[in-house]
mmCIF file of C-alpha atoms and ligand atoms in Angstrom:
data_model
loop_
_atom_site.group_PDB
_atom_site.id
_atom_site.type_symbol
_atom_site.label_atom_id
_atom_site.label_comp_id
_atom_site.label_asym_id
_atom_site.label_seq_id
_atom_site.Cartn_x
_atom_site.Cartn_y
_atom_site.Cartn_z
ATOM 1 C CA UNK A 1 0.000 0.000 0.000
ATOM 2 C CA UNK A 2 1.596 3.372 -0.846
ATOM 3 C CA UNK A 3 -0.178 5.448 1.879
ATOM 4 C CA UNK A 4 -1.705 4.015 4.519
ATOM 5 C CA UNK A 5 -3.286 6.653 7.267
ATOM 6 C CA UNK A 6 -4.367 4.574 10.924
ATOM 7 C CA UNK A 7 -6.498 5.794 13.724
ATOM 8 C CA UNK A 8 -6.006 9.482 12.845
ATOM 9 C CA UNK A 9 -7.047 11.926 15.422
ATOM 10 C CA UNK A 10 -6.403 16.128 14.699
ATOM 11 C CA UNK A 11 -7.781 18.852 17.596
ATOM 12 C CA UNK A 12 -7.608 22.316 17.154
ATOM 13 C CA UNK A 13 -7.540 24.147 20.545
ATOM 14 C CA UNK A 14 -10.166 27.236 20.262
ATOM 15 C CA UNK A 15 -11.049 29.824 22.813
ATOM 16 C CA UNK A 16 -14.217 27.992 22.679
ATOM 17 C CA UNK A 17 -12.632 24.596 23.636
ATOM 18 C CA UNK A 18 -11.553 22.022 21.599
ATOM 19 C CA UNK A 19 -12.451 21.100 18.043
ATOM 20 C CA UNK A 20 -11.545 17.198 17.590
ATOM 21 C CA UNK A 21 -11.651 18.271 13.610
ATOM 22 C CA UNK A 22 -10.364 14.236 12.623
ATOM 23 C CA UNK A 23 -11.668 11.503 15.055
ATOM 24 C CA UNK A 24 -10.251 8.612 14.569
ATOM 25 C CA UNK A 25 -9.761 8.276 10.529
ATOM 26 C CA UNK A 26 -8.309 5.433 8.972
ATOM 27 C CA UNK A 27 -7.758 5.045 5.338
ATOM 28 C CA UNK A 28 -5.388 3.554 2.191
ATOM 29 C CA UNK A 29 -4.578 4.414 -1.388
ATOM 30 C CA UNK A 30 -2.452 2.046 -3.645
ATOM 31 C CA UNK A 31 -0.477 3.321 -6.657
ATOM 32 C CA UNK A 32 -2.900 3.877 -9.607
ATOM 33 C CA UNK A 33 -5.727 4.195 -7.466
ATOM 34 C CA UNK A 34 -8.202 7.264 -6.896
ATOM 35 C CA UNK A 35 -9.816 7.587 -3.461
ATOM 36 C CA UNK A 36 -12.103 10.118 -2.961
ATOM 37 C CA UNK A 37 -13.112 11.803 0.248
ATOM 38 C CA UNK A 38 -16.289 13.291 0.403
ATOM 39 C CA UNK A 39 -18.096 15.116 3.506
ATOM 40 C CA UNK A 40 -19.481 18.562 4.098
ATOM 41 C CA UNK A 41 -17.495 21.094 4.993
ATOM 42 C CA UNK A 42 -16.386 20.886 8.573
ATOM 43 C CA UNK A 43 -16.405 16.907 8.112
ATOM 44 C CA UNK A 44 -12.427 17.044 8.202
ATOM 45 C CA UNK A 45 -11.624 15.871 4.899
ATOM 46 C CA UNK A 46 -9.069 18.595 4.277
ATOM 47 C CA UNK A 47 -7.763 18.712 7.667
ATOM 48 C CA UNK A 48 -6.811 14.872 7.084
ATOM 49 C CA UNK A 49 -5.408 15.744 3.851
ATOM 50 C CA UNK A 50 -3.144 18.595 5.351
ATOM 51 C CA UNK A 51 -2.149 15.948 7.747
ATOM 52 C CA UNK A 52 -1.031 13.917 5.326
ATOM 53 C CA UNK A 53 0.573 16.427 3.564
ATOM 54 C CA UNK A 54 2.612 17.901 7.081
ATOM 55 C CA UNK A 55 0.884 21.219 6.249
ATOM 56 C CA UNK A 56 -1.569 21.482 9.076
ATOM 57 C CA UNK A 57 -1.459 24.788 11.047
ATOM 58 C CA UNK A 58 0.345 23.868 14.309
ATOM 59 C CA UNK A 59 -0.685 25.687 16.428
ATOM 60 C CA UNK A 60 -4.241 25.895 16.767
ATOM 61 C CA UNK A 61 -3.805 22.126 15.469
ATOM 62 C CA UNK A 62 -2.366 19.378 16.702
ATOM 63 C CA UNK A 63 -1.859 15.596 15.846
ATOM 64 C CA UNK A 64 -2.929 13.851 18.982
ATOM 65 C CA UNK A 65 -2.379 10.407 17.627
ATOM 66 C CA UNK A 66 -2.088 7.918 15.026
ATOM 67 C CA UNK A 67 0.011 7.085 12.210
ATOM 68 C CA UNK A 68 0.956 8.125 8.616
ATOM 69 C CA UNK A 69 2.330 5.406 6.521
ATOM 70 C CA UNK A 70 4.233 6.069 3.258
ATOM 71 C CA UNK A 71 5.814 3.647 1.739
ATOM 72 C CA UNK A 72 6.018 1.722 4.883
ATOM 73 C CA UNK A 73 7.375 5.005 6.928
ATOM 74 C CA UNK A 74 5.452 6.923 9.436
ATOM 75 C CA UNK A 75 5.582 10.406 8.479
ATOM 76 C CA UNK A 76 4.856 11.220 11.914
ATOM 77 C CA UNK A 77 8.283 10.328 12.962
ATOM 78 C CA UNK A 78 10.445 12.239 10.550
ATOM 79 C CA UNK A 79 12.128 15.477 11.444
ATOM 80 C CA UNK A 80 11.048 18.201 8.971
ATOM 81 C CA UNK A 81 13.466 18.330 6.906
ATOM 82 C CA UNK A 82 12.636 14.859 5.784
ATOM 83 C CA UNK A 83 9.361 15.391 5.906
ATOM 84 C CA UNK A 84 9.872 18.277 3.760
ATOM 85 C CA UNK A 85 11.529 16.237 1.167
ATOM 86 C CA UNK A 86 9.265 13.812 0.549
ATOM 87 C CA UNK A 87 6.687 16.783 0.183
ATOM 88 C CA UNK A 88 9.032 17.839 -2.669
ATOM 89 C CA UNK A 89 9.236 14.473 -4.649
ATOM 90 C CA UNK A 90 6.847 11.769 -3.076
ATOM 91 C CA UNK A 91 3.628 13.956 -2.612
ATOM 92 C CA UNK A 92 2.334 16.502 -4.226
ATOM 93 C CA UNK A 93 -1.246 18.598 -3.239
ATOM 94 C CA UNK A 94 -3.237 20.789 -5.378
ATOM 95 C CA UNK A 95 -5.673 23.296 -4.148
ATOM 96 C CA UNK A 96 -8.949 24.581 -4.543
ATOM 97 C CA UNK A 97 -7.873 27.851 -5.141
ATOM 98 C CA UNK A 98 -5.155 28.054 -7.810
ATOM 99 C CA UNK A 99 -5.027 31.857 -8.221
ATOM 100 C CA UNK A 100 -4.050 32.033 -4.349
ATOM 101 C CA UNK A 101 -1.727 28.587 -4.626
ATOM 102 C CA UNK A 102 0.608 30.421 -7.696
ATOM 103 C CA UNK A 103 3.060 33.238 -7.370
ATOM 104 C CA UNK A 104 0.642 36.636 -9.016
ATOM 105 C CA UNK A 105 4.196 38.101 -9.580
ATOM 106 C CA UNK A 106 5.992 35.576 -11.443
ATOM 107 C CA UNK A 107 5.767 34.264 -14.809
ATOM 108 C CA UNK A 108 3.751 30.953 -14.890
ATOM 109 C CA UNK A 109 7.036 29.270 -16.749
ATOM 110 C CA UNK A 110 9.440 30.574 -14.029
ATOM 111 C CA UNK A 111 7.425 28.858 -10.822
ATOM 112 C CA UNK A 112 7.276 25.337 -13.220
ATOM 113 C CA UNK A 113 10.761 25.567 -14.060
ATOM 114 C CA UNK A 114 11.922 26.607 -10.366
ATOM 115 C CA UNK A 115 10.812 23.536 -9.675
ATOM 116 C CA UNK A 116 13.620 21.857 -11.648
ATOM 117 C CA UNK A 117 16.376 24.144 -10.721
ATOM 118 C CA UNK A 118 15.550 23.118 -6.735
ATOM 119 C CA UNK A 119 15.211 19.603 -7.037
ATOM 120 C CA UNK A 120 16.609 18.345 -10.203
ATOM 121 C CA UNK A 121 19.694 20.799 -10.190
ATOM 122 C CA UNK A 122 18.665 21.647 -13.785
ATOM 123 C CA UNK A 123 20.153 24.860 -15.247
ATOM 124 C CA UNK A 124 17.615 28.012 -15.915
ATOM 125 C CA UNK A 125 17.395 26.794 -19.742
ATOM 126 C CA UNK A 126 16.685 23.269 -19.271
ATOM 127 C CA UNK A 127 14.065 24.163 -16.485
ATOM 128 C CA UNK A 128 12.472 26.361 -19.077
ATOM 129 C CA UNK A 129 12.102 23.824 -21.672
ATOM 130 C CA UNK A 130 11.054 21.130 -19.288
ATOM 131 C CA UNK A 131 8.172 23.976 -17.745
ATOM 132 C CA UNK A 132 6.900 24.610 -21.749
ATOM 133 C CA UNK A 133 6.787 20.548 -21.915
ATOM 134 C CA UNK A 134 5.058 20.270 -18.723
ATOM 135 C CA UNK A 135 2.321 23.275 -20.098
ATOM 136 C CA UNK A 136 2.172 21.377 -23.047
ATOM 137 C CA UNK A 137 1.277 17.821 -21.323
ATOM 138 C CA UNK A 138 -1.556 19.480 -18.909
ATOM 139 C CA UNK A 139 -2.789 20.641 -22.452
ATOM 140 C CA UNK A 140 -2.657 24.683 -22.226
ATOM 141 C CA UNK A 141 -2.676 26.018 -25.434
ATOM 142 C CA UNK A 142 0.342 27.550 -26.814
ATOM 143 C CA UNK A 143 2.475 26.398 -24.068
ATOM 144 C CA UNK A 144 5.571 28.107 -25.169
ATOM 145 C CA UNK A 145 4.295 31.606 -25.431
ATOM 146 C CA UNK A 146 1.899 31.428 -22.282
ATOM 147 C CA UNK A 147 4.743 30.320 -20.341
ATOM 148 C CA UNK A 148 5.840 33.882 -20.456
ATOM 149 C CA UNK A 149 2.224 34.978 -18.446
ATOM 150 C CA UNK A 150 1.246 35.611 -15.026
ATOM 151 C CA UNK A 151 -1.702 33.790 -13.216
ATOM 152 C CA UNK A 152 -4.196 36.137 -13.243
ATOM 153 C CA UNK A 153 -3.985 36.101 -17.195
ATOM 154 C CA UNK A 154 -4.954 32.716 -17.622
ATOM 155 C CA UNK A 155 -8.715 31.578 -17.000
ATOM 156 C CA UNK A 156 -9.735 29.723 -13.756
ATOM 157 C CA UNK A 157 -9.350 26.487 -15.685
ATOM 158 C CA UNK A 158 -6.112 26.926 -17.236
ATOM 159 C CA UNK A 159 -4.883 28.251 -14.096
ATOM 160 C CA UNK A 160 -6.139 24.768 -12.386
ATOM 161 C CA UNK A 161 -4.066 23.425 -15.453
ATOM 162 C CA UNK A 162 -1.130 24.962 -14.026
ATOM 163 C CA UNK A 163 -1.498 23.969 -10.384
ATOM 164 C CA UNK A 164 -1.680 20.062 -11.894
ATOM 165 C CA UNK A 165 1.491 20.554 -13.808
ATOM 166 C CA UNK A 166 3.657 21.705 -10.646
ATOM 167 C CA UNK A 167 1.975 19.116 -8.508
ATOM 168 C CA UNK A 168 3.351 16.020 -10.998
ATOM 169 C CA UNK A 169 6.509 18.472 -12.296
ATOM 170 C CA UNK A 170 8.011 15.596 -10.008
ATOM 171 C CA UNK A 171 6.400 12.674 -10.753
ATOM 172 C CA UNK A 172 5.020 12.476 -7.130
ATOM 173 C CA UNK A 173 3.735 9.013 -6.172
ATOM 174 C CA UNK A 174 0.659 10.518 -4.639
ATOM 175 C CA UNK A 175 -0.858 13.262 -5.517
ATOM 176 C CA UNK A 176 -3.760 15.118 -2.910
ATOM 177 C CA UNK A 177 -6.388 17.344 -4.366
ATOM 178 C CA UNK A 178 -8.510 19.712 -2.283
ATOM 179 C CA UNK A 179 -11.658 20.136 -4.220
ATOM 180 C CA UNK A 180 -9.861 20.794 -7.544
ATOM 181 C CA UNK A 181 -12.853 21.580 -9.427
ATOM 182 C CA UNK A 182 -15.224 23.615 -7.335
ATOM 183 C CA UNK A 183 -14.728 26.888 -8.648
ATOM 184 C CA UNK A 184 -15.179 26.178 -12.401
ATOM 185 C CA UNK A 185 -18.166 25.656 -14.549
ATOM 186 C CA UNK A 186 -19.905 21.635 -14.857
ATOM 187 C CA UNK A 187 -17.638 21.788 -18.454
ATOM 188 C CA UNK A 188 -14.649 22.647 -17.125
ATOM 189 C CA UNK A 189 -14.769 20.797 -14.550
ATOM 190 C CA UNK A 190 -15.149 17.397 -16.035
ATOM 191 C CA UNK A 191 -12.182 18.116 -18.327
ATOM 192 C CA UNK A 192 -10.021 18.655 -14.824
ATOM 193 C CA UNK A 193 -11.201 15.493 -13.715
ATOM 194 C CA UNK A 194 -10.558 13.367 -17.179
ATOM 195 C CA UNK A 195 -7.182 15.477 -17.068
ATOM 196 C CA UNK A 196 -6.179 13.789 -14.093
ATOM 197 C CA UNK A 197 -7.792 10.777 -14.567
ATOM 198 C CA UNK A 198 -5.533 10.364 -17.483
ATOM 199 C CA UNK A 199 -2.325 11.589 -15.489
ATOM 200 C CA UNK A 200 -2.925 9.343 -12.711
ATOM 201 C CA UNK A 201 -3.033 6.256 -15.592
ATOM 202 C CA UNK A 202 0.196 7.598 -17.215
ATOM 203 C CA UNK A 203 2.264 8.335 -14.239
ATOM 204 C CA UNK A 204 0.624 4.979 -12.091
ATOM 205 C CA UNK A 205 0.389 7.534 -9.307
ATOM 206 C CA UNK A 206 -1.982 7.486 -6.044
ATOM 207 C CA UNK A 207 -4.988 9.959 -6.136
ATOM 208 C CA UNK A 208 -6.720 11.422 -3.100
ATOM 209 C CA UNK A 209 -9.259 13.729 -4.477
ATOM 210 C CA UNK A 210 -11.179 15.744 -1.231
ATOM 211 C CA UNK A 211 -14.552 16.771 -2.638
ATOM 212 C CA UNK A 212 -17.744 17.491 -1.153
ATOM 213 C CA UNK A 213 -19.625 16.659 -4.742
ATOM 214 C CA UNK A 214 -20.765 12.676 -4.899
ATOM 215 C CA UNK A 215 -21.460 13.872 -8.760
ATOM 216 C CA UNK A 216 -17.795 14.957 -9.588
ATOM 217 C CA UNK A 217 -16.406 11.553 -8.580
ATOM 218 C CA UNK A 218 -18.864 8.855 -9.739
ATOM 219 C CA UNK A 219 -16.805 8.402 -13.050
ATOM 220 C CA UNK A 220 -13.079 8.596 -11.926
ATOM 221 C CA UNK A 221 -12.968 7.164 -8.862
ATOM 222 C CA UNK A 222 -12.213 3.598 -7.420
ATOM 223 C CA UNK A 223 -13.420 4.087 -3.807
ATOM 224 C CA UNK A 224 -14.987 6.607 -1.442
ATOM 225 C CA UNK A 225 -14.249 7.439 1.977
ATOM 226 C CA UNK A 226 -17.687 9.144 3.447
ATOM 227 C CA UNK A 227 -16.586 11.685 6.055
ATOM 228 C CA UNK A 228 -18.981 13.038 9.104
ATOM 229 C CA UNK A 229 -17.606 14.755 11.591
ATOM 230 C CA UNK A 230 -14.545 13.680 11.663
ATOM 231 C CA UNK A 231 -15.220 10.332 11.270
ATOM 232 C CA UNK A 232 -15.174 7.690 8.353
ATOM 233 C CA UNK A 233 -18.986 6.461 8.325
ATOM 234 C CA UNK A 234 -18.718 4.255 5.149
ATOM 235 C CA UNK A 235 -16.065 3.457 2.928
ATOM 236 C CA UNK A 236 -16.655 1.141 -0.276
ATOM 237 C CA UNK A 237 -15.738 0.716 -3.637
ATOM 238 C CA UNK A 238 -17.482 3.472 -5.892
ATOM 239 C CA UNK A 239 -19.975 1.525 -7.816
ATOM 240 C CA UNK A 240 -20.866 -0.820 -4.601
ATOM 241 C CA UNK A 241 -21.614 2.533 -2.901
ATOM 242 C CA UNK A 242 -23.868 3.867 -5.306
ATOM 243 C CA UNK A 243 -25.793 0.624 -6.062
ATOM 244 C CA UNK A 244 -26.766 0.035 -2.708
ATOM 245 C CA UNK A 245 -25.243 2.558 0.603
ATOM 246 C CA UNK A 246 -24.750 1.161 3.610
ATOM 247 C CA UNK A 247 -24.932 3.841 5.648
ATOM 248 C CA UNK A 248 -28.277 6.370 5.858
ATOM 249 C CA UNK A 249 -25.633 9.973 5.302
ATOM 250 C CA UNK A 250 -24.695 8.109 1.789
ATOM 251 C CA UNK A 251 -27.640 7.472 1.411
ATOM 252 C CA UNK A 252 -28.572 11.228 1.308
ATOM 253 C CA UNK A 253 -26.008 12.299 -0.624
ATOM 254 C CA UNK A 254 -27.004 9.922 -3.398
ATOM 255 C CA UNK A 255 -30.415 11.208 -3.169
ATOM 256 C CA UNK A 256 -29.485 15.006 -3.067
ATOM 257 C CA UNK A 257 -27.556 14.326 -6.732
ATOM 258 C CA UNK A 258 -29.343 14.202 -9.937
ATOM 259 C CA UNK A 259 -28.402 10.867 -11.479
ATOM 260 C CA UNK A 260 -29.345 9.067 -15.283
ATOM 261 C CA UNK A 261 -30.164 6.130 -13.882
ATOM 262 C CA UNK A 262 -33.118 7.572 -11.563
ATOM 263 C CA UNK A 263 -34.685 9.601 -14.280
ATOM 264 C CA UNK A 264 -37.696 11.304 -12.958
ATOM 265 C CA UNK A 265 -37.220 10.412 -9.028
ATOM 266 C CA UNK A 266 -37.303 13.940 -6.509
ATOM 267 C CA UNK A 267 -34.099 15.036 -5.417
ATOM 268 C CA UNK A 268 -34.184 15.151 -1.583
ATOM 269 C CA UNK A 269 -31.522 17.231 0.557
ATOM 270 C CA UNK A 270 -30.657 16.131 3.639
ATOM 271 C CA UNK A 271 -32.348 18.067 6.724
ATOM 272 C CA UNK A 272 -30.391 20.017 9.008
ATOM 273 C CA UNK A 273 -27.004 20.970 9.205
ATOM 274 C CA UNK A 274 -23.588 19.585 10.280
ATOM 275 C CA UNK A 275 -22.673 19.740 13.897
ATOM 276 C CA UNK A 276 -20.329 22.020 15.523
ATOM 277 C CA UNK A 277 -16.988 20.311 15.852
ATOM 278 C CA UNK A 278 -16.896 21.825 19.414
ATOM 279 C CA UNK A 279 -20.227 20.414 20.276
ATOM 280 C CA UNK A 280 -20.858 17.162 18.307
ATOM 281 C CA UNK A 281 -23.737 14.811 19.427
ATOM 282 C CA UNK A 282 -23.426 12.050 21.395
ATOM 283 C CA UNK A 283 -23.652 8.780 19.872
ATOM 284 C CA UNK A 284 -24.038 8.425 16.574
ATOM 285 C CA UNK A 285 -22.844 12.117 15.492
ATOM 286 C CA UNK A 286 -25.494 11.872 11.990
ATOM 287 C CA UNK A 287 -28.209 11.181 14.683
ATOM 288 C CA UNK A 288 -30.238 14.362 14.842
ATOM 289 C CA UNK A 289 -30.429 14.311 10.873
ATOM 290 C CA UNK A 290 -31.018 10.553 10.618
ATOM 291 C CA UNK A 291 -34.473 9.433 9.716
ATOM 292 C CA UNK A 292 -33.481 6.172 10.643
ATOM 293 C CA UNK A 293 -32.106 7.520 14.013
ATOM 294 C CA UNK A 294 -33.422 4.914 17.369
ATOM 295 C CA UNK A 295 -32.990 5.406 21.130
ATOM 296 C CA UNK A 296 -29.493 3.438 20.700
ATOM 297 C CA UNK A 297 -28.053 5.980 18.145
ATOM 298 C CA UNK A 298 -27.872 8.638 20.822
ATOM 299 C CA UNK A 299 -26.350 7.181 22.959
ATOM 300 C CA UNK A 300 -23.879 4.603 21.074
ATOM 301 C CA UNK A 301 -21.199 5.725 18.769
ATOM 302 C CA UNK A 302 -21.418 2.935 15.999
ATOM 303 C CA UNK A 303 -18.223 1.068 15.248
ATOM 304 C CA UNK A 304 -17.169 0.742 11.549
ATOM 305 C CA UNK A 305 -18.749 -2.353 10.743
ATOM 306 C CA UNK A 306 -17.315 -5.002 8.256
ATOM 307 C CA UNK A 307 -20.186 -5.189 5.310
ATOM 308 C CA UNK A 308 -17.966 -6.925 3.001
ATOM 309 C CA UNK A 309 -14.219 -7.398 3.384
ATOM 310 C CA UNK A 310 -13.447 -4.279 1.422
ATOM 311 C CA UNK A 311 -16.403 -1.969 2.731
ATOM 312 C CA UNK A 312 -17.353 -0.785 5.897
ATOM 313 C CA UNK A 313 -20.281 1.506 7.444
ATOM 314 C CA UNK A 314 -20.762 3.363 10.967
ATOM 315 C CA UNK A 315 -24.230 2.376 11.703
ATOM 316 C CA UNK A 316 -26.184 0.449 13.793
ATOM 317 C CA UNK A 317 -28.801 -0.274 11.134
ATOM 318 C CA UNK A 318 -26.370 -0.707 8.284
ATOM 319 C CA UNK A 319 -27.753 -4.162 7.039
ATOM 320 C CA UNK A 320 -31.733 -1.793 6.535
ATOM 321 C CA UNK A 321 -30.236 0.468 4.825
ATOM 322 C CA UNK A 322 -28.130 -1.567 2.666
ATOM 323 C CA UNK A 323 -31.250 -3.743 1.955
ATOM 324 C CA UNK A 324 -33.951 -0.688 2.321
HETATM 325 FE FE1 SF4 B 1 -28.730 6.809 11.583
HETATM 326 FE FE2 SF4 B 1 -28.455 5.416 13.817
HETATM 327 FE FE3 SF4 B 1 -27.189 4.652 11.634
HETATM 328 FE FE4 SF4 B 1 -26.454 6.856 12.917
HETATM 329 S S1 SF4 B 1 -26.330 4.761 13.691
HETATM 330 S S2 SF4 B 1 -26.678 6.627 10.761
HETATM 331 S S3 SF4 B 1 -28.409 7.655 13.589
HETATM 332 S S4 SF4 B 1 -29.400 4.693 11.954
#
């Protein structure tokens, strides 16, 4: 397994108290597979992923146990410097916000080929040329002449574009993206995902894609990790999931999304919102916006249950609503 996260648990200490942001998450991606992460926001999806990453803000948060594996090594034990190399060449993240991520004062083909010049030792030339190729792969048009723009003159697609090319500039064998798509149009998005659908085929490399849209991932993902506050509460191969969801939160999702194969059913959202992190409810934490919710949901939290041997859901009732 190239990453394997176990028991992860993430606070951030408020004047309010203490957020417990990542409760207990466990998770693994091989290489050439896509995971995707899905929850609300506040479900600590990103927070894992910045954990993962070593980027977490520390202080307010704080690891409070757990492990990271990476090709067999627990992150959690390397010094930073370490740490920050395998950031460099075995992980990559790209972020929601790619106008924010990039340099606004320097060329577009400058930050690429930087890149090369820091890790690969290549000279200013070379680094240029290999920046142009790497424009050229994520499929800008006229890579060589863009590569003499800044950010903000590129559109919020092509920009994304960019932000893919430095995350594989290094051939990462994982690569982490924080909702990647959610500031574009349906069009655009879809040729992000395809775009790294494709990449993550070429270069055989893991894929953790944080979303909080069941819709974007349906058609490039391999398995989802459901997120609730804080918590993994079902985690299943894609299709399995959407055939049949063993857990009632999935089960809303699904319902929320228009889909092709439910022509002409209502769309229902789900009721309510997500909790606080500082004040989430006892038991099963979905319970005041279950309509499957019993006496033993608020007071029990539900265990991940095995539903298969690669699938798992945190409910009580997870055999009704698999079968419901
Ligand atoms: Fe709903 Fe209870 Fe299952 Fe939680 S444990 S999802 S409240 S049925």
């Amino acid at each position: 397994m190239l990453l394997e996260v176990h028991d992860l648990h993430v606070e951030f200490r408020t004047r309010d108290g203490v957020a417990r942001a990542v409760n207990g998450v466990g998770l693994g991606v091989d290489a050439g597979e896509t995971l995707a992460v899905l929850g609300e926001s506040g479900s600590g999806k990103s927070v894992t992923a910045q954990a993962v990453m070593g980027i977490l803000d520390t202080p307010p948060g704080r690891i409070t146990a757990g492990r990271i594996l990476f090709r067999g090594r627990d992150l959690l034990t390397l010094r930073e410097e370490e740490r920050r190399r395998v950031r460099g060449a075995g992980m990559a993240m790209i972020f929601q916000d790619a106008l924010s991520a990039l340099n606004p004062v320097l060329r577009v083909g400058d930050q690429l080929g930087e890149m090369f010049v820091v890790h690969r030792g290549l000279s200013r030339k070379e680094a240029r040329a290999r920046a142009v190729e790497l424009m050229d792969r994520v499929r800008i048009p006229a890579a060589r002449e863009r590569a003499g723009d800044y950010p903000h003159q590129f559109s919020g697609g092509m920009r994304q574009r960019i932000m893919i090319a430095m995350a594989i500039a290094l051939e990462p064998a994982l690569v982490i993206a924080d909702e990647p798509t959610t500031a574009l149009d349906v069009t655009v998005q879809a040729q992000i995902m395809d775009l790294l659908a494709e990449l993550r085929r070429e270069y055989r490399m893991g894929l953790i894609l944080i979303t909080h849209d069941l819709g974007v991932v349906a058609d490039v993902a391999d398995r989802i990790a459901v997120m609730y506050a804080g918590r993994i509460v079902e985690s299943a191969p894609v299709h399995d999931l959407y055939k049949a969801p063993a857990h009632p939160y999935t089960r809303g999702l699904l319902d929320s999304i228009p889909r092709l194969d439910r022509k002409g059913r209502e769309l229902h959202a789900i009721s309510g919102m997500p909790p606080s992190l500082l004040a989430v409810p006892p038991g099963c934490a979905f319970h005041p916006r279950c309509p499957m919710a019993r006496d033993v949901c608020r007071t029990d939290v539900p265990p991940l249950h095995a539903v298969d041997e690669d699938r798992g859901s945190a409910c009580h009732f997870w055999r009704e609503c698999l079968h419901g």
